[in-house]
Coordinates of N, CA and C in Angstrom, one line a residue:
A1 N -1.7 -27.7 -79.4 CA -2.1 -26.3 -79.1 C -0.9 -25.5 -78.6
L2 N -0.8 -24.2 -79.0 CA 0.2 -23.3 -78.5 C 1.6 -23.9 -78.9
G3 N 1.7 -24.4 -80.1 CA 3.0 -24.9 -80.6 C 3.4 -26.3 -80.1
D4 N 2.5 -27.0 -79.5 CA 2.9 -28.4 -79.1 C 2.9 -29.3 -80.3
G5 N 3.9 -30.1 -80.4 CA 4.0 -31.1 -81.4 C 3.2 -32.3 -81.1
A6 N 3.2 -33.3 -82.0 CA 2.5 -34.5 -81.8 C 3.1 -35.4 -80.7
G7 N 4.5 -35.4 -80.6 CA 5.1 -36.3 -79.7 C 5.6 -35.7 -78.4
E8 N 5.5 -34.4 -78.3 CA 6.1 -33.7 -77.2 C 5.3 -32.5 -76.8
A9 N 5.0 -32.4 -75.5 CA 4.2 -31.3 -75.0 C 5.1 -30.3 -74.5
Q10 N 5.1 -29.1 -75.2 CA 6.0 -28.0 -74.8 C 5.3 -27.1 -73.7
F11 N 4.0 -27.0 -73.9 CA 3.2 -26.1 -73.0 C 2.2 -26.7 -72.2
I12 N 1.4 -27.6 -72.8 CA 0.2 -28.2 -72.1 C 0.4 -29.7 -72.2
E13 N 0.3 -30.4 -71.0 CA 0.4 -31.8 -71.0 C -0.9 -32.4 -70.5
T14 N -1.3 -33.5 -71.3 CA -2.6 -34.1 -70.9 C -2.3 -35.2 -69.8
I15 N -3.2 -35.1 -68.8 CA -3.1 -36.0 -67.7 C -4.3 -36.9 -67.8
P16 N -4.0 -38.2 -68.0 CA -5.2 -39.2 -68.2 C -6.2 -39.1 -67.0
K17 N -7.4 -39.0 -67.4 CA -8.5 -39.0 -66.4 C -8.5 -37.8 -65.5
R18 N -7.6 -36.9 -65.6 CA -7.6 -35.7 -64.7 C -7.7 -34.4 -65.4
G19 N -7.2 -34.3 -66.6 CA -7.3 -33.0 -67.4 C -6.0 -32.6 -67.9
Y20 N -5.6 -31.4 -67.8 CA -4.4 -30.8 -68.4 C -3.7 -30.0 -67.3
R21 N -2.3 -29.9 -67.6 CA -1.6 -29.0 -66.8 C -0.6 -28.2 -67.6
F22 N -0.2 -27.0 -67.2 CA 0.7 -26.2 -67.9 C 2.1 -26.6 -67.6
V23 N 3.0 -26.9 -68.6 CA 4.3 -27.4 -68.3 C 5.4 -26.5 -68.8
G24 N 5.1 -25.5 -69.5 CA 6.2 -24.7 -70.1 C 5.9 -23.2 -70.1
T25 N 6.7 -22.5 -70.7 CA 6.6 -21.0 -70.7 C 6.5 -20.6 -72.2
L26 N 5.8 -19.5 -72.4 CA 5.8 -19.0 -73.8 C 7.1 -18.4 -74.2
Q27 N 7.5 -18.7 -75.4 CA 8.8 -18.2 -75.9 C 8.5 -17.0 -76.7
P28 N 9.3 -16.0 -76.6 CA 9.0 -14.8 -77.5 C 9.2 -15.0 -78.9
E29 N 8.4 -14.4 -79.7 CA 8.6 -14.4 -81.2 C 9.9 -13.7 -81.5
P30 N 10.4 -14.1 -82.7 CA 11.7 -13.4 -83.1 C 11.5 -11.9 -83.1
G31 N 12.4 -11.2 -82.4 CA 12.4 -9.8 -82.3 C 11.7 -9.2 -81.1
E32 N 11.0 -10.1 -80.4 CA 10.3 -9.6 -79.2 C 11.2 -9.8 -77.9
T33 N 10.9 -8.9 -77.0 CA 11.7 -9.0 -75.7 C 10.7 -9.2 -74.6
V34 N 11.0 -10.2 -73.8 CA 10.2 -10.6 -72.6 C 10.8 -9.9 -71.4
V35 N 10.0 -9.1 -70.7 CA 10.5 -8.5 -69.5 C 9.9 -9.2 -68.3
A36 N 10.8 -9.7 -67.4 CA 10.3 -10.4 -66.2 C 10.1 -9.4 -65.1
H37 N 9.0 -9.5 -64.5 CA 8.6 -8.6 -63.4 C 8.7 -9.4 -62.1
S38 N 9.4 -8.9 -61.2 CA 9.4 -9.6 -59.8 C 8.5 -8.8 -58.9
P39 N 7.9 -9.5 -57.9 CA 7.1 -8.7 -56.9 C 7.8 -7.6 -56.3
V40 N 7.2 -6.5 -56.2 CA 7.8 -5.3 -55.6 C 7.4 -5.2 -54.1
R41 N 8.4 -5.2 -53.2 CA 8.1 -5.1 -51.8 C 8.2 -3.6 -51.4
R42 N 7.1 -3.1 -50.9 CA 7.2 -1.7 -50.4 C 7.8 -1.7 -49.0
K43 N 8.8 -0.8 -48.9 CA 9.4 -0.6 -47.6 C 8.6 0.2 -46.7
K44 N 8.4 -0.2 -45.4 CA 7.7 0.6 -44.5 C 8.4 1.8 -44.1
P45 N 7.8 2.9 -43.9 CA 8.5 4.2 -43.6 C 9.3 4.0 -42.3
R46 N 10.5 4.6 -42.3 CA 11.3 4.5 -41.1 C 10.7 5.0 -39.8
W47 N 9.9 6.1 -40.0 CA 9.3 6.7 -38.8 C 8.2 5.7 -38.2
L48 N 7.6 4.9 -39.0 CA 6.6 3.9 -38.5 C 7.3 2.8 -37.7
L49 N 8.4 2.4 -38.2 CA 9.2 1.3 -37.5 C 9.6 1.9 -36.2
T50 N 10.1 3.1 -36.2 CA 10.6 3.7 -34.9 C 9.5 3.9 -33.9
A51 N 8.3 4.3 -34.4 CA 7.2 4.5 -33.5 C 6.7 3.1 -32.9
V52 N 6.7 2.1 -33.7 CA 6.3 0.8 -33.2 C 7.3 0.3 -32.2
A53 N 8.6 0.5 -32.4 CA 9.6 0.1 -31.4 C 9.5 0.8 -30.1
A54 N 9.2 2.1 -30.3 CA 9.0 3.0 -29.0 C 7.8 2.5 -28.2
L55 N 6.7 2.2 -28.9 CA 5.5 1.8 -28.2 C 5.7 0.5 -27.5
A56 N 6.5 -0.4 -28.2 CA 6.8 -1.7 -27.6 C 7.6 -1.6 -26.3
A57 N 8.6 -0.6 -26.4 CA 9.5 -0.4 -25.3 C 8.7 0.2 -24.1
L58 N 7.8 1.1 -24.4 CA 7.0 1.7 -23.3 C 6.1 0.7 -22.7
A59 N 5.5 -0.2 -23.5 CA 4.6 -1.3 -23.0 C 5.4 -2.2 -22.0
L60 N 6.7 -2.5 -22.4 CA 7.5 -3.4 -21.6 C 7.9 -2.7 -20.3
L61 N 8.2 -1.4 -20.4 CA 8.6 -0.6 -19.2 C 7.4 -0.5 -18.3
G62 N 6.2 -0.3 -18.8 CA 5.0 -0.2 -18.0 C 4.7 -1.5 -17.3
A63 N 4.9 -2.6 -18.0 CA 4.6 -3.9 -17.3 C 5.6 -4.2 -16.2
W64 N 6.9 -3.8 -16.5 CA 7.9 -4.0 -15.5 C 7.6 -3.1 -14.2
W65 N 7.2 -1.8 -14.4 CA 7.0 -1.0 -13.3 C 5.8 -1.5 -12.5
A66 N 4.7 -1.9 -13.2 CA 3.6 -2.4 -12.5 C 3.9 -3.7 -11.7
Y67 N 4.9 -4.5 -12.1 CA 5.3 -5.7 -11.4 C 6.1 -5.3 -10.2
R68 N 7.0 -4.3 -10.4 CA 8.0 -4.0 -9.3 C 7.5 -3.1 -8.2
R69 N 6.5 -2.2 -8.6 CA 6.0 -1.2 -7.6 C 5.4 -1.9 -6.4
P70 N 5.6 -1.3 -5.2 CA 5.0 -1.8 -4.0 C 3.5 -1.9 -4.1
R71 N 3.0 -3.0 -3.7 CA 1.5 -3.2 -3.7 C 1.0 -2.7 -2.3
P72 N -0.2 -2.2 -2.3 CA -0.8 -1.7 -1.1 C -0.9 -2.9 -0.1
E73 N -0.4 -2.7 1.1 CA -0.3 -3.8 2.1 C -1.7 -3.8 2.8
S74 N -2.3 -5.0 2.9 CA -3.5 -5.1 3.6 C -3.2 -5.0 5.1
Q75 N -4.3 -4.8 5.9 CA -4.1 -4.6 7.3 C -3.5 -5.9 7.9
R76 N -2.4 -5.7 8.6 CA -1.7 -6.9 9.3 C -2.0 -6.8 10.8
F77 N -2.4 -5.7 11.3 CA -2.5 -5.5 12.7 C -3.9 -5.3 13.1
H78 N -4.4 -6.2 14.1 CA -5.8 -6.1 14.5 C -6.0 -5.9 16.0
S79 N -4.9 -6.0 16.7 CA -5.1 -5.9 18.2 C -4.0 -5.1 18.8
L80 N -4.3 -4.4 19.9 CA -3.4 -3.3 20.3 C -3.4 -3.2 21.8
L81 N -2.2 -2.9 22.4 CA -2.1 -2.6 23.8 C -1.5 -1.2 23.9
V82 N -2.1 -0.3 24.7 CA -1.5 1.0 25.1 C -0.9 0.8 26.5
K83 N 0.4 0.8 26.5 CA 1.1 0.7 27.8 C 0.9 2.0 28.6
P84 N 0.9 1.9 29.9 CA 0.7 3.1 30.7 C 1.8 4.2 30.3
F85 N 1.4 5.4 30.1 CA 2.4 6.4 29.7 C 3.3 6.7 30.9
T86 N 4.5 7.1 30.5 CA 5.5 7.5 31.4 C 5.4 9.0 31.8
N87 N 5.5 9.3 33.1 CA 5.3 10.7 33.5 C 6.6 11.4 33.5
L88 N 6.7 12.5 32.6 CA 7.9 13.3 32.5 C 7.7 14.6 33.2
S89 N 6.6 14.8 33.9 CA 6.3 16.1 34.5 C 7.1 16.2 35.8
N90 N 7.3 17.4 36.3 CA 8.0 17.6 37.6 C 7.2 17.0 38.8
G91 N 7.8 16.1 39.4 CA 7.1 15.6 40.6 C 6.3 14.3 40.4
S92 N 6.4 13.4 41.2 CA 5.6 12.1 41.1 C 4.2 12.3 41.4
T93 N 3.8 13.5 42.0 CA 2.4 13.7 42.3 C 1.6 13.9 41.1
Q94 N 2.2 14.1 39.9 CA 1.5 14.3 38.7 C 1.4 13.0 37.8
E95 N 1.7 11.9 38.5 CA 1.6 10.6 37.8 C 0.2 10.4 37.3
Y96 N -0.8 10.9 37.9 CA -2.1 10.7 37.5 C -2.4 11.4 36.1
V97 N -1.6 12.4 35.8 CA -1.7 13.0 34.4 C -1.4 12.0 33.3
A98 N -0.3 11.3 33.5 CA 0.1 10.3 32.6 C -1.0 9.1 32.5
D99 N -1.5 8.7 33.7 CA -2.5 7.7 33.7 C -3.8 8.2 33.0
G100 N -4.1 9.5 33.2 CA -5.3 10.0 32.5 C -5.1 10.0 31.0
M101 N -3.9 10.3 30.5 CA -3.6 10.3 29.1 C -3.7 8.9 28.5
T102 N -3.2 7.9 29.3 CA -3.3 6.5 28.9 C -4.8 6.1 28.7
E103 N -5.6 6.4 29.7 CA -7.0 6.1 29.6 C -7.7 6.8 28.5
G104 N -7.4 8.1 28.3 CA -8.0 8.8 27.2 C -7.7 8.2 25.8
L105 N -6.4 7.8 25.6 CA -6.0 7.3 24.3 C -6.7 5.9 24.1
I106 N -6.8 5.1 25.2 CA -7.5 3.8 25.0 C -8.9 4.0 24.6
D107 N -9.6 5.0 25.3 CA -11.0 5.3 25.0 C -11.1 5.7 23.5
A108 N -10.2 6.5 23.0 CA -10.3 7.0 21.6 C -10.1 5.8 20.6
L109 N -9.1 5.0 20.9 CA -8.8 3.8 20.0 C -10.0 2.8 20.1
T110 N -10.6 2.7 21.2 CA -11.7 1.7 21.4 C -12.9 2.0 20.4
R111 N -13.0 3.3 20.0 CA -14.0 3.6 19.0 C -13.8 3.0 17.7
I112 N -12.6 2.5 17.4 CA -12.3 2.0 16.1 C -12.7 0.5 16.1
E113 N -13.7 0.2 15.4 CA -14.3 -1.2 15.4 C -13.4 -2.3 14.9
A114 N -12.5 -1.9 14.0 CA -11.6 -2.9 13.4 C -10.4 -3.3 14.3
L115 N -10.3 -2.6 15.4 CA -9.2 -2.9 16.3 C -9.7 -3.5 17.6
R116 N -9.0 -4.5 18.1 CA -9.2 -5.0 19.5 C -8.2 -4.3 20.4
V117 N -8.7 -3.5 21.3 CA -7.9 -2.8 22.2 C -8.0 -3.3 23.6
V118 N -6.8 -3.6 24.2 CA -6.8 -4.2 25.6 C -7.3 -3.1 26.5
S119 N -8.1 -3.6 27.5 CA -8.7 -2.7 28.4 C -7.7 -1.9 29.3
Y120 N -8.2 -0.8 29.8 CA -7.3 0.1 30.7 C -6.9 -0.7 31.9
T121 N -7.8 -1.5 32.5 CA -7.5 -2.2 33.7 C -6.3 -3.2 33.5
T122 N -6.4 -3.9 32.4 CA -5.3 -4.9 32.0 C -4.0 -4.1 31.6
A123 N -4.2 -3.0 30.9 CA -3.0 -2.2 30.5 C -2.2 -1.8 31.7
M124 N -2.9 -1.4 32.7 CA -2.2 -0.8 33.9 C -1.3 -1.9 34.6
T125 N -1.5 -3.1 34.3 CA -0.7 -4.2 34.9 C 0.7 -4.2 34.2
Y126 N 0.8 -3.5 33.1 CA 2.1 -3.5 32.4 C 2.8 -2.2 32.6
K127 N 2.5 -1.5 33.6 CA 3.1 -0.2 33.9 C 4.6 -0.4 34.3
G128 N 5.4 0.4 33.7 CA 6.9 0.4 34.0 C 7.6 -0.6 33.1
P129 N 8.9 -0.5 33.2 CA 9.8 -1.5 32.4 C 9.7 -2.9 33.0
G130 N 10.1 -3.8 32.2 CA 10.1 -5.2 32.7 C 10.0 -6.2 31.5
K131 N 8.7 -6.4 31.1 CA 8.5 -7.4 30.0 C 8.8 -6.9 28.6
T132 N 9.4 -7.7 27.8 CA 9.7 -7.3 26.4 C 8.5 -7.3 25.6
L133 N 8.5 -6.6 24.5 CA 7.4 -6.5 23.6 C 7.0 -7.8 23.0
P134 N 7.9 -8.7 22.6 CA 7.5 -10.0 22.1 C 6.8 -10.8 23.2
R135 N 7.2 -10.7 24.4 CA 6.6 -11.4 25.5 C 5.2 -10.9 25.7
I136 N 5.0 -9.6 25.7 CA 3.7 -9.0 25.9 C 2.8 -9.4 24.7
A137 N 3.3 -9.5 23.5 CA 2.5 -10.0 22.4 C 2.0 -11.4 22.6
R138 N 2.9 -12.2 23.1 CA 2.5 -13.6 23.4 C 1.4 -13.7 24.5
E139 N 1.6 -12.9 25.6 CA 0.7 -13.0 26.7 C -0.7 -12.5 26.4
L140 N -0.7 -11.4 25.7 CA -2.0 -10.8 25.4 C -2.5 -11.0 24.0
N141 N -1.7 -11.7 23.2 CA -2.1 -12.0 21.8 C -2.4 -10.7 21.0
V142 N -1.5 -9.7 21.2 CA -1.6 -8.4 20.5 C -0.6 -8.3 19.4
D143 N -0.9 -7.5 18.4 CA 0.0 -7.3 17.3 C 0.9 -6.0 17.5
V144 N 0.3 -5.0 18.0 CA 1.1 -3.8 18.2 C 1.0 -3.2 19.6
V145 N 2.0 -2.5 20.1 CA 2.0 -1.9 21.4 C 2.3 -0.4 21.2
V146 N 1.5 0.4 22.0 CA 1.7 1.8 22.0 C 2.4 2.2 23.3
E147 N 3.5 2.9 23.2 CA 4.2 3.5 24.3 C 4.2 5.0 24.2
G148 N 4.1 5.7 25.4 CA 4.1 7.1 25.4 C 4.6 7.7 26.6
S149 N 4.7 9.0 26.6 CA 5.1 9.8 27.7 C 4.4 11.1 27.7
V150 N 4.3 11.7 28.9 CA 3.5 13.0 29.1 C 4.3 13.9 29.9
A151 N 4.4 15.2 29.4 CA 5.1 16.2 30.2 C 4.1 17.4 30.4
Y152 N 3.8 17.7 31.6 CA 2.8 18.7 31.9 C 3.4 19.9 32.7
S153 N 3.2 21.1 32.3 CA 3.7 22.2 33.0 C 2.9 23.5 32.6
A154 N 2.5 24.2 33.6 CA 1.8 25.6 33.5 C 0.7 25.5 32.4
G155 N -0.1 24.5 32.6 CA -1.3 24.5 31.7 C -1.1 24.0 30.3
R156 N 0.2 23.6 30.0 CA 0.5 23.0 28.7 C 0.9 21.5 28.9
V157 N 0.6 20.8 27.9 CA 1.0 19.3 27.9 C 1.6 18.9 26.6
E158 N 2.6 18.0 26.7 CA 3.2 17.5 25.5 C 3.2 15.9 25.6
I159 N 2.5 15.4 24.6 CA 2.4 13.9 24.5 C 3.3 13.3 23.5
K160 N 4.1 12.4 23.8 CA 4.9 11.7 22.9 C 4.4 10.2 22.7
V161 N 4.2 9.8 21.5 CA 3.6 8.5 21.3 C 4.5 7.7 20.3
R162 N 4.8 6.5 20.6 CA 5.5 5.6 19.7 C 4.7 4.3 19.5
L163 N 4.8 3.8 18.3 CA 4.0 2.6 17.9 C 5.0 1.5 17.5
F164 N 4.8 0.3 18.0 CA 5.7 -0.8 17.8 C 5.0 -2.1 17.2
D165 N 5.7 -2.7 16.3 CA 5.3 -4.1 15.9 C 5.8 -5.0 17.1
A166 N 4.9 -5.4 17.9 CA 5.3 -6.1 19.1 C 6.0 -7.4 18.9
R167 N 5.5 -8.2 17.9 CA 6.1 -9.5 17.7 C 7.5 -9.4 17.1
A168 N 7.7 -8.4 16.2 CA 9.0 -8.2 15.6 C 9.9 -7.3 16.4
D169 N 9.3 -6.7 17.5 CA 10.1 -5.7 18.4 C 10.7 -4.6 17.5
K170 N 9.8 -4.0 16.7 CA 10.3 -3.0 15.8 C 9.4 -1.8 15.8
Q171 N 10.0 -0.6 15.9 CA 9.2 0.6 15.9 C 8.7 0.9 14.5
L172 N 7.4 1.3 14.5 CA 6.7 1.6 13.2 C 6.5 3.0 13.0
W173 N 6.3 3.8 14.1 CA 5.9 5.2 13.9 C 6.1 5.9 15.2
G174 N 6.2 7.2 15.2 CA 6.3 8.0 16.4 C 6.0 9.5 16.1
E175 N 5.4 10.1 17.1 CA 5.0 11.5 16.9 C 4.9 12.2 18.3
T176 N 5.0 13.6 18.2 CA 4.8 14.4 19.4 C 3.6 15.3 19.2
Y177 N 2.8 15.4 20.3 CA 1.6 16.3 20.2 C 1.6 17.3 21.4
P178 N 2.1 18.5 21.1 CA 2.0 19.5 22.1 C 0.8 20.4 22.1
G179 N 0.3 20.9 23.2 CA -0.9 21.8 23.1 C -1.3 22.2 24.5
E180 N -2.3 23.0 24.6 CA -2.9 23.4 25.8 C -3.7 22.2 26.4
L181 N -3.7 22.2 27.8 CA -4.4 21.1 28.4 C -5.8 21.0 28.1
G182 N -6.4 22.2 27.8 CA -7.8 22.2 27.4 C -8.1 21.5 26.1
R183 N -7.1 21.2 25.3 CA -7.2 20.5 24.0 C -6.8 19.0 24.2
V184 N -6.7 18.6 25.4 CA -6.2 17.2 25.6 C -7.0 16.2 24.8
L185 N -8.3 16.3 24.8 CA -9.1 15.3 24.0 C -8.8 15.4 22.5
A186 N -8.6 16.6 22.0 CA -8.3 16.7 20.6 C -6.9 16.0 20.3
L187 N -6.0 16.2 21.2 CA -4.6 15.6 21.1 C -4.7 14.1 21.1
E188 N -5.6 13.6 22.0 CA -5.7 12.1 22.1 C -6.4 11.6 20.8
N189 N -7.4 12.2 20.3 CA -8.1 11.8 19.1 C -7.1 11.9 17.9
E190 N -6.3 12.9 17.9 CA -5.4 13.0 16.8 C -4.3 11.9 16.8
A191 N -3.9 11.6 18.0 CA -2.9 10.4 18.1 C -3.6 9.1 17.7
A192 N -4.8 8.9 18.1 CA -5.5 7.7 17.8 C -5.7 7.6 16.2
A193 N -6.1 8.7 15.6 CA -6.2 8.6 14.1 C -4.9 8.3 13.4
S194 N -3.8 8.9 13.9 CA -2.5 8.7 13.4 C -2.1 7.2 13.6
I195 N -2.4 6.6 14.7 CA -2.1 5.2 14.9 C -2.8 4.3 14.0
A196 N -4.1 4.6 13.8 CA -4.9 3.8 12.9 C -4.3 3.9 11.4
D197 N -3.9 5.1 11.1 CA -3.3 5.3 9.7 C -2.0 4.5 9.6
A198 N -1.2 4.5 10.6 CA 0.1 3.9 10.6 C 0.0 2.4 10.5
I199 N -1.1 1.8 11.0 CA -1.2 0.3 10.9 C -2.3 -0.1 9.9
R200 N -2.6 0.9 9.0 CA -3.5 0.7 7.9 C -4.9 0.2 8.3
V201 N -5.4 0.7 9.3 CA -6.8 0.4 9.7 C -7.7 1.4 8.9
K202 N -8.7 0.8 8.2 CA -9.7 1.7 7.5 C -10.8 2.1 8.4
L203 N -10.8 3.4 8.6 CA -11.9 4.0 9.5 C -13.2 4.2 8.7
T204 N -14.3 4.0 9.4 CA -15.6 4.3 8.8 C -15.8 5.8 8.9
P205 N -16.8 6.3 8.1 CA -17.1 7.7 8.1 C -17.4 8.2 9.5
V206 N -18.2 7.4 10.2 CA -18.6 7.8 11.6 C -17.3 7.9 12.5
E207 N -16.4 6.9 12.4 CA -15.2 6.9 13.2 C -14.3 8.1 12.9
K208 N -14.2 8.4 11.6 CA -13.4 9.6 11.2 C -14.0 10.9 11.8
E209 N -15.4 11.0 11.8 CA -16.1 12.1 12.3 C -15.8 12.2 13.8
Q210 N -15.9 11.1 14.5 CA -15.7 11.1 16.0 C -14.2 11.6 16.3
L211 N -13.3 11.1 15.6 CA -11.9 11.4 15.9 C -11.5 12.8 15.4
A212 N -12.2 13.3 14.5 CA -11.9 14.7 13.9 C -12.4 15.8 14.8
H213 N -13.4 15.5 15.6 CA -14.0 16.5 16.4 C -14.0 16.1 17.9
S214 N -13.7 17.1 18.7 CA -13.7 16.9 20.2 C -14.0 18.2 20.9
R215 N -14.6 18.1 22.0 CA -14.9 19.4 22.7 C -13.8 19.8 23.6
P216 N -13.6 21.1 23.8 CA -12.6 21.5 24.8 C -13.0 21.1 26.2
V217 N -12.0 21.0 27.0 CA -12.3 20.6 28.4 C -11.8 21.7 29.4
D218 N -12.3 21.7 30.5 CA -11.9 22.6 31.6 C -10.6 21.9 32.2
P219 N -9.5 22.5 32.1 CA -8.3 21.9 32.6 C -8.4 21.5 34.1
A220 N -9.0 22.4 34.9 CA -9.1 22.0 36.3 C -10.0 20.8 36.5
A221 N -11.1 20.8 35.8 CA -12.1 19.7 35.9 C -11.4 18.4 35.4
W222 N -10.6 18.5 34.3 CA -10.0 17.3 33.8 C -8.9 16.8 34.8
M223 N -8.2 17.7 35.5 CA -7.2 17.3 36.4 C -7.9 16.6 37.6
D224 N -9.1 17.1 38.1 CA -9.8 16.5 39.2 C -10.3 15.2 38.8
Y225 N -10.8 15.0 37.5 CA -11.3 13.7 37.0 C -10.2 12.7 37.0
S226 N -9.0 13.1 36.5 CA -7.9 12.2 36.3 C -7.2 11.8 37.6
H227 N -7.4 12.7 38.7 CA -6.7 12.4 39.9 C -7.2 11.2 40.6

């Protein structure tokens, strides 16, 4: 078949017990031309290749940024001591003003359930210079220490507050709160909220409400109470 001779298979070969297989190619008749066609590969548009490369680069950049960016740090500080505030007012007779601010800030921070705050009575034993912050951290098992100062004059008060990582002996934050003495409770609440934010303590809605609102006080009555 197809020009095969009796002794030689040019196109089809018989395979015993299996069938046939094609072994040759058709030869053109005299005068005919055989044109060989090779598979045609379509080139992808250049813009498509550029777009794919750009998307791949953006994906890699996004993955790198997500890996390198700072991750939110969970709360590391759970216990706190407010050291007795230093009196910067004129005259030692106004020392009670600083003590009153210390007690007021402790009361404000005690409202935060996620914090263990050392009591005012214990805090007063650490009045004045002496023990280092790492030593205080070991003695009271506290993470952070608040130090502050108070300056009072002519019905106005200025509270300076600094926050320290006690174990590392490192300052974390500091702020000054000036205002009328009648707003002393608001200043103490504002300082307490800032301290909580600085050490990443999550406040409950009730705690936020308590620290955001405070009643004005009668300066004379507050002075009598703190004396």
